[in-house]
Short mmCIF file of C-alpha atoms in Angstrom, two decimals:
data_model
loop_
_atom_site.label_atom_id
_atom_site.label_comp_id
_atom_site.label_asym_id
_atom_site.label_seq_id
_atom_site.Cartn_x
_atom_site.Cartn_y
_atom_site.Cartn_z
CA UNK A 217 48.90 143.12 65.56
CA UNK A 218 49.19 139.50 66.96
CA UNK A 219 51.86 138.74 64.83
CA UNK A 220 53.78 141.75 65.40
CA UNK A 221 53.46 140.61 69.03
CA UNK A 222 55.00 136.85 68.35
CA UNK A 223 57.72 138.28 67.17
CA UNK A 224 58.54 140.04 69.81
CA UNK A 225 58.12 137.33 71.91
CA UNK A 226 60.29 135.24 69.18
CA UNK A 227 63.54 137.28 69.60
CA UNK A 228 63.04 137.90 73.29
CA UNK A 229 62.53 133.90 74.12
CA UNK A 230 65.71 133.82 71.67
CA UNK A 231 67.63 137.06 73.08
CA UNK A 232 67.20 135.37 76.50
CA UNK A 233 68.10 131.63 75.29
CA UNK A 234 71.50 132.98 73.98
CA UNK A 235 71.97 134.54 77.54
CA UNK A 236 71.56 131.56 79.11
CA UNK A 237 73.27 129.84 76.75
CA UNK A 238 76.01 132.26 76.95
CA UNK A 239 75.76 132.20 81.21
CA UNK A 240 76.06 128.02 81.05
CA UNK A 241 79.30 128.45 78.99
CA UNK A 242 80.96 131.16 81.74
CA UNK A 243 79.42 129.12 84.45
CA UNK A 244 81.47 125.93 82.54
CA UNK A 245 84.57 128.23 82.57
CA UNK A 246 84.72 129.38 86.21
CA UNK A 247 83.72 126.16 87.51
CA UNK A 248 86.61 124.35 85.58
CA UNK A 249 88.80 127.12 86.74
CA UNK A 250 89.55 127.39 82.92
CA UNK A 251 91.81 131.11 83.46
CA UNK A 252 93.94 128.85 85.97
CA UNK A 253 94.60 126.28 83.76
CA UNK A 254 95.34 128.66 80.76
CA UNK A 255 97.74 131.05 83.16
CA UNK A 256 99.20 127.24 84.45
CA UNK A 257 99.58 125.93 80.38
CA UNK A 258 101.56 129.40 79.75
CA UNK A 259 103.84 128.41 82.40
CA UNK A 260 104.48 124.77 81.44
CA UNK A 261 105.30 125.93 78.13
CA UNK A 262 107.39 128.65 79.16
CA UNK A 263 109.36 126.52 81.83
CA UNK A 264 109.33 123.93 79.98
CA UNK A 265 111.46 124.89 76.97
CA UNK A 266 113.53 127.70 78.51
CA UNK A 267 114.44 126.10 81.89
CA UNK A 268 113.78 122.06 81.86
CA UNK A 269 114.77 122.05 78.13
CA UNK A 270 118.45 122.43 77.41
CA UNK A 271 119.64 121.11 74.51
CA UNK A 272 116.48 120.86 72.03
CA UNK A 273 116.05 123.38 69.32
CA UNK A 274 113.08 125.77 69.06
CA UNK A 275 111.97 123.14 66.05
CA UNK A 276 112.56 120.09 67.50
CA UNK A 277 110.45 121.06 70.87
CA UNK A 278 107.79 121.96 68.29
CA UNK A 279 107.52 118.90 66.23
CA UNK A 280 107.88 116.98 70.23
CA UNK A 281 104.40 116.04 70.38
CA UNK A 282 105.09 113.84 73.36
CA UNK A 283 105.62 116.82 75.24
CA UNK A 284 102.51 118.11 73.93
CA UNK A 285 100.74 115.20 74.60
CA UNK A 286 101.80 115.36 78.16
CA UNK A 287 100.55 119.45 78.48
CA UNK A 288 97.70 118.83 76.85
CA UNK A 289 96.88 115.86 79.57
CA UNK A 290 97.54 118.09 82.26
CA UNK A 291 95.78 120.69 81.18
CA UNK A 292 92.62 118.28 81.32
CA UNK A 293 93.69 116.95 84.41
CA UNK A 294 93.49 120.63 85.89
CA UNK A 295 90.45 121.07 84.40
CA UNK A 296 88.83 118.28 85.90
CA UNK A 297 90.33 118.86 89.07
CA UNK A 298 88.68 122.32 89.09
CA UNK A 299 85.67 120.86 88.62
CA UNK A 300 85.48 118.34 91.02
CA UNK A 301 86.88 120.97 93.62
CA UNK A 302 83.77 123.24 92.79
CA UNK A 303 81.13 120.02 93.48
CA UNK A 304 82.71 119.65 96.93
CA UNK A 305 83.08 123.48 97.56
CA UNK A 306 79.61 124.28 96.51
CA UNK A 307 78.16 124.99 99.75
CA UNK A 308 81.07 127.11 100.75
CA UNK A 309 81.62 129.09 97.36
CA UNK A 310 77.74 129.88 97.90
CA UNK A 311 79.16 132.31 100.39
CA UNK A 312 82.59 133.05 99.65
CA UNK A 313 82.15 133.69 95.81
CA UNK A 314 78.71 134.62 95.68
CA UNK A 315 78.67 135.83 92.01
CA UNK A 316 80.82 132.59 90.59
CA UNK A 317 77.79 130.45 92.30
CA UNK A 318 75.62 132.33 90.74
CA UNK A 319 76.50 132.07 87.03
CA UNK A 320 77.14 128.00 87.56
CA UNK A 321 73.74 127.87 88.70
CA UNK A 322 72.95 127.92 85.31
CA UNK A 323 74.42 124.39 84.93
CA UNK A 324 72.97 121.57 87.15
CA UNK A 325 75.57 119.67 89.26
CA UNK A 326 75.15 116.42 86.89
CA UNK A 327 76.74 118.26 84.20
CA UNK A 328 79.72 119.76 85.77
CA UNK A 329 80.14 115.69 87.16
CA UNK A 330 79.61 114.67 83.55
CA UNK A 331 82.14 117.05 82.21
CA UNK A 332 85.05 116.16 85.27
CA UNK A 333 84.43 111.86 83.97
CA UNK A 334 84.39 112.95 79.89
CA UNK A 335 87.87 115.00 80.68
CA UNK A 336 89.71 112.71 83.10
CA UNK A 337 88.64 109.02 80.42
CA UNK A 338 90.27 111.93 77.70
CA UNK A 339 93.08 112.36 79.63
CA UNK A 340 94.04 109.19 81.00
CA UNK A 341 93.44 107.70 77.30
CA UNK A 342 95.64 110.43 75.72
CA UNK A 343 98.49 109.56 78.27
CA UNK A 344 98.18 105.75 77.50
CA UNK A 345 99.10 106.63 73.85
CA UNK A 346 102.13 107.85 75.13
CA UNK A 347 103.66 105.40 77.35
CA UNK A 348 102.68 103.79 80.60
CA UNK A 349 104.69 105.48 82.61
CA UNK A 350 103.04 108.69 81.82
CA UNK A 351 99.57 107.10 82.10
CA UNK A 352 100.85 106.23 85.54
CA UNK A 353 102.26 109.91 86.19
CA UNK A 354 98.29 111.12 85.48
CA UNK A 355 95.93 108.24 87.16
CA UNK A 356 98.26 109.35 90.66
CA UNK A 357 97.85 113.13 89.74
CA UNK A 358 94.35 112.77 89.18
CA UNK A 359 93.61 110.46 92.40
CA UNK A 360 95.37 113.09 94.52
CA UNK A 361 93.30 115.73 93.22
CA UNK A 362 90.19 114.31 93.60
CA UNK A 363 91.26 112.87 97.14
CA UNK A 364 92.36 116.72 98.17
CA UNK A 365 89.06 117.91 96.99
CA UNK A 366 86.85 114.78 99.09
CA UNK A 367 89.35 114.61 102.45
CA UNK A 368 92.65 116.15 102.34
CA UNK A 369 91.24 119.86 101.92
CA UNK A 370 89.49 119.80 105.93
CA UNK A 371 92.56 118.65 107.28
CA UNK A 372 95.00 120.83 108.89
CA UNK A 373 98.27 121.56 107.32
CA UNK A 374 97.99 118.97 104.82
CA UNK A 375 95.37 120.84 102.64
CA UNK A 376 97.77 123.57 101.91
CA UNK A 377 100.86 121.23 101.49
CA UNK A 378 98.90 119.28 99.19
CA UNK A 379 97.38 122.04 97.46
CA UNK A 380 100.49 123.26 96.67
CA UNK A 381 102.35 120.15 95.81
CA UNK A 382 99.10 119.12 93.20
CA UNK A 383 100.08 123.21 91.49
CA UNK A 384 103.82 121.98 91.05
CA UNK A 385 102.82 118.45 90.65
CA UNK A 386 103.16 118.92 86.40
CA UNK A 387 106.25 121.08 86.53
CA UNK A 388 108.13 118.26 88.30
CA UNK A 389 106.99 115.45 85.64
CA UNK A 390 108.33 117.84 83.01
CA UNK A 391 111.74 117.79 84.94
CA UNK A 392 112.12 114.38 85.41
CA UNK A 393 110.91 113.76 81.80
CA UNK A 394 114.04 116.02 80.61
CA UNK A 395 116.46 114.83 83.73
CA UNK A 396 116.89 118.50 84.57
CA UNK A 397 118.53 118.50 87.73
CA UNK A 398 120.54 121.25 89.09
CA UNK A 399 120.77 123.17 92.35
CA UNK A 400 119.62 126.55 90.44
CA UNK A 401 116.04 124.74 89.51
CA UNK A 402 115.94 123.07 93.33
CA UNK A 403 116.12 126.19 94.37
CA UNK A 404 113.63 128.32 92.41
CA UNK A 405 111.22 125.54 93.16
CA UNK A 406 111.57 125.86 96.81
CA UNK A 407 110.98 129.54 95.97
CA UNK A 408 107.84 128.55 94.39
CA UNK A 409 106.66 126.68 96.66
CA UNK A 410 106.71 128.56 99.50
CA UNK A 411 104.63 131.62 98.16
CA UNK A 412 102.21 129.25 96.68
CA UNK A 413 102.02 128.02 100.12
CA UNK A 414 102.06 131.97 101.60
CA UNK A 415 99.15 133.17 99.05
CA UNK A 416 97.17 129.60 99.85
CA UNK A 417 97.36 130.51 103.75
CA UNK A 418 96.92 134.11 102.82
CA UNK A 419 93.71 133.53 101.18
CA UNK A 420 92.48 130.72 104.14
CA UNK A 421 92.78 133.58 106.43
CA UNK A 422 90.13 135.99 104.40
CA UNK A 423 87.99 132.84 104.48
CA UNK A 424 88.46 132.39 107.95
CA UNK A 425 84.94 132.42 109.33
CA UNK A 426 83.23 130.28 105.93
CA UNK A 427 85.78 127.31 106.99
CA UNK A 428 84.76 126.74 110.21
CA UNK A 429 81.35 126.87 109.59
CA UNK A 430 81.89 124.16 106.87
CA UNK A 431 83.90 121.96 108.93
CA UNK A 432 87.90 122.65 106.53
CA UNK A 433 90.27 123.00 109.47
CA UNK A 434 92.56 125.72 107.86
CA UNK A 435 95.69 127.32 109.97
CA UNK A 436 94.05 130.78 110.69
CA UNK A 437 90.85 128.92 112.11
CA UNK A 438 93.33 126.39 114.04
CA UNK A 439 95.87 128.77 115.65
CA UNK A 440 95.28 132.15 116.81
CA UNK A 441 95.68 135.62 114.16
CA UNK A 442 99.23 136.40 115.57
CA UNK A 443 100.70 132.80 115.22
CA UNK A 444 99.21 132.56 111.76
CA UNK A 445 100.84 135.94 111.15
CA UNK A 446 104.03 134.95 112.97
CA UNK A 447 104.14 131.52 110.16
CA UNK A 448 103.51 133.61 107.41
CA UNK A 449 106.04 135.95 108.29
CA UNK A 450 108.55 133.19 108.85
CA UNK A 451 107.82 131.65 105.50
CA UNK A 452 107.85 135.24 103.54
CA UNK A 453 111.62 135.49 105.61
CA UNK A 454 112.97 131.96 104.49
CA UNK A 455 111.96 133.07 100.96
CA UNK A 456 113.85 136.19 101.34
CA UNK A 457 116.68 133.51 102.04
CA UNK A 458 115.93 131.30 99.19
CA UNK A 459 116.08 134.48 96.78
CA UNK A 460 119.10 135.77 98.47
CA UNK A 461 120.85 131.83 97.72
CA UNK A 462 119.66 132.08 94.30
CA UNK A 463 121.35 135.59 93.35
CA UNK A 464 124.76 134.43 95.58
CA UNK A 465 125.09 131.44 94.34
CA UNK A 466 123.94 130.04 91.68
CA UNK A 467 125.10 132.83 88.91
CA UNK A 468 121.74 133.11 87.96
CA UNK A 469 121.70 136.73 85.55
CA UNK A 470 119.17 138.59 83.07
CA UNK A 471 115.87 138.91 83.83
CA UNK A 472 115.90 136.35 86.48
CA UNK A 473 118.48 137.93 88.23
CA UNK A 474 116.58 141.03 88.29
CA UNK A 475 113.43 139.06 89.25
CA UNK A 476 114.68 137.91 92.06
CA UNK A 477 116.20 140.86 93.39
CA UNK A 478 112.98 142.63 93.01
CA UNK A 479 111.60 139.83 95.11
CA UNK A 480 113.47 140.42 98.16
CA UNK A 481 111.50 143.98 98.15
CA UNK A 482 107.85 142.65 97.51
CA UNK A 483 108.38 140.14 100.23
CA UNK A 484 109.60 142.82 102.51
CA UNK A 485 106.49 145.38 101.29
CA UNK A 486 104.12 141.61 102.11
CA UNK A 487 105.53 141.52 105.71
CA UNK A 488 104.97 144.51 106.18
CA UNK A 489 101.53 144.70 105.22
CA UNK A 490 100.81 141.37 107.40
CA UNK A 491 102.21 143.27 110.53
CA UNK A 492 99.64 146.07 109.95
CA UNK A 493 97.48 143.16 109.50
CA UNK A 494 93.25 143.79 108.73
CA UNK A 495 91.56 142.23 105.70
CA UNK A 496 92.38 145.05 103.50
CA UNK A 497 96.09 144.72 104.22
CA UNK A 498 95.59 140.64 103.37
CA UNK A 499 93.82 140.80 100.52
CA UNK A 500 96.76 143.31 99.14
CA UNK A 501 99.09 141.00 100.09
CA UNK A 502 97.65 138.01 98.48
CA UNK A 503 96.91 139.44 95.14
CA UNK A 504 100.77 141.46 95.40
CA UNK A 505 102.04 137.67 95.53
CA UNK A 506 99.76 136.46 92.56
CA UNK A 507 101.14 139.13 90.48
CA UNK A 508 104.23 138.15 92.05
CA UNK A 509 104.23 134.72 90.27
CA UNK A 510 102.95 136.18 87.15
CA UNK A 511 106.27 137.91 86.97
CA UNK A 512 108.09 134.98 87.43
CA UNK A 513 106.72 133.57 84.56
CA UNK A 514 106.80 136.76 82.02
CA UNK A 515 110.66 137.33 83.37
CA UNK A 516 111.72 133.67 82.82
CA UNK A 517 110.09 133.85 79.23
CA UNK A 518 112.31 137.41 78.31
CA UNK A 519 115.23 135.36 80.06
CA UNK A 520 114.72 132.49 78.30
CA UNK A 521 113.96 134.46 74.43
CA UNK A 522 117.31 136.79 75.60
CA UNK A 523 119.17 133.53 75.78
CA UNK A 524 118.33 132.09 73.22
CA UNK A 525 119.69 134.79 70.62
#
């Protein structure tokens, strides 16, 4: 009888071990923002080779392993960024993602800290092997990311500028490393930017209350609801602008084409929605605009594979 009953306490102590063994390694994920940086990788790769890249073959980009080198650094850079980000959020994600909190609870604080030094030595030592100049590129993309997440992130206007700058920051080192320059790319990156910038205002204005409680002075908490409403909509109207550019004059075609197009209706359905504004009409609007981007990146991938044959 008593050893029927250690047993059972055996495999429950080691049922609930592998739970919380299981819960640290989520609670690792989410606080690294791991999904970001594997949705952000997909994009280098894809922008990379089918719009930065123009002359290379399919094998030669494979066998580039400078270019890999320089992915896989900013994937750790991201990484590490997310991390930090979470260990000066913590307070405010307490609230505002209640159930993320609670599975990184699992980990102590020391760890995640641990984790965001092991990742950026990694990084930065990677991007030494490569040449100094990308080792340079990193060390001022990784100061600027920890420097957002201690001080630029409470101050008005610059925390989303920033934010959005540190997203494109990689996309624009791949540029410059393949001299891509062209008034198509300026253009879609202007696009970019501004409904990063939309969905990172979007999203400060369902956290409206949190941030002013924790002291990040955010444009909804700043201004009042209708002239945050009246910037988004101006910024969702110069898009409409940049995507109308893009299909006049550029002689952009395929998938893009058709991307873009399709873009002057979701920004129209997202102004919409942001003149019937309530929090059920924002939070459609900010996750129609992350899908939005998603798009982006699956139509420049069929544009890119249709060009290529």
């Amino acid at each position: 009888m008593g050893s029927e009953k250690e047993s059972f306490q055996h495999k429950n102590y080691i049922q609930k071990s592998l739970f919380y063994r299981f819960s640290q390694f989520v609670g690792f994920l989410l606080g690294a923002r791991f999904f970001v940086a594997a949705l952000l990788t997909f994009a280098l790769y894809v922008s990379t080779f089918f719009l930065f890249n123009q002359e290379e073959s399919f094998r030669k980009f494979v066998f580039d392993f400078k270019v890999h080198g320089i992915i896989f650094c900013t994937v750790l850079s991201i990484l590490a960024g997310g991390i930090i980000n979470q260990f000066y959020d913590f307070e405010k994600d307490h609230i505002v993602k209640p159930f993320r909190t609670r599975i990184q609870s699992f980990i102590k604080q020391k760890y995640f800290l641990y984790a965001y030094l092991a990742l950026t030595v990694i990084s930065l030592g990677v991007a030494s092997f490569i040449s100094y100049r990308v080792l340079i590129f990193f060390i001022v993309y990784q100061f600027f990311m920890w420097f957002y997440s201690h001080k630029l992130s409470r101050i008005l206007i610059l925390n989303n500028l920033t934010f959005v700058s540190l997203t494109l920051y990689p996309f624009f080192g791949m540029m410059v490393y393949y001299q891509t320059f062209s008034k198509k790319i300026f253009l879609m990156a202007i696009f970019l930017f501004l409904i990063l910038l939309c969905i990172d205002i979007v999203k400060d204005t369902l956290t409206k209350s949190v941030d002013k409680t924790f002291g990040y002075t955010t444009i909804p908490n700043y201004f009042k609801s209708k002239n945050t409403k009246i910037i988004l909509i101006s910024l969702l109207t110069v898009t409409i602008a940049v995507s109308m550019k893009l299909i006049v004059k550029t002689g952009i075609s395929g998938f893009m084409a058709y991307y873009f197009i399709g873009g002057l209706f979701v920004m129209i359905i997202c102004i919409y929605l942001l003149l019937n504004s309530s929090r059920r009409t924002k939070f459609f609007t900010l996750n129609i605009l992350r899908f939005w981007v998603f798009i982006g990146i699956l139509a420049m991938l069929l544009n890119g594979i249709e060009g290529k044959l």
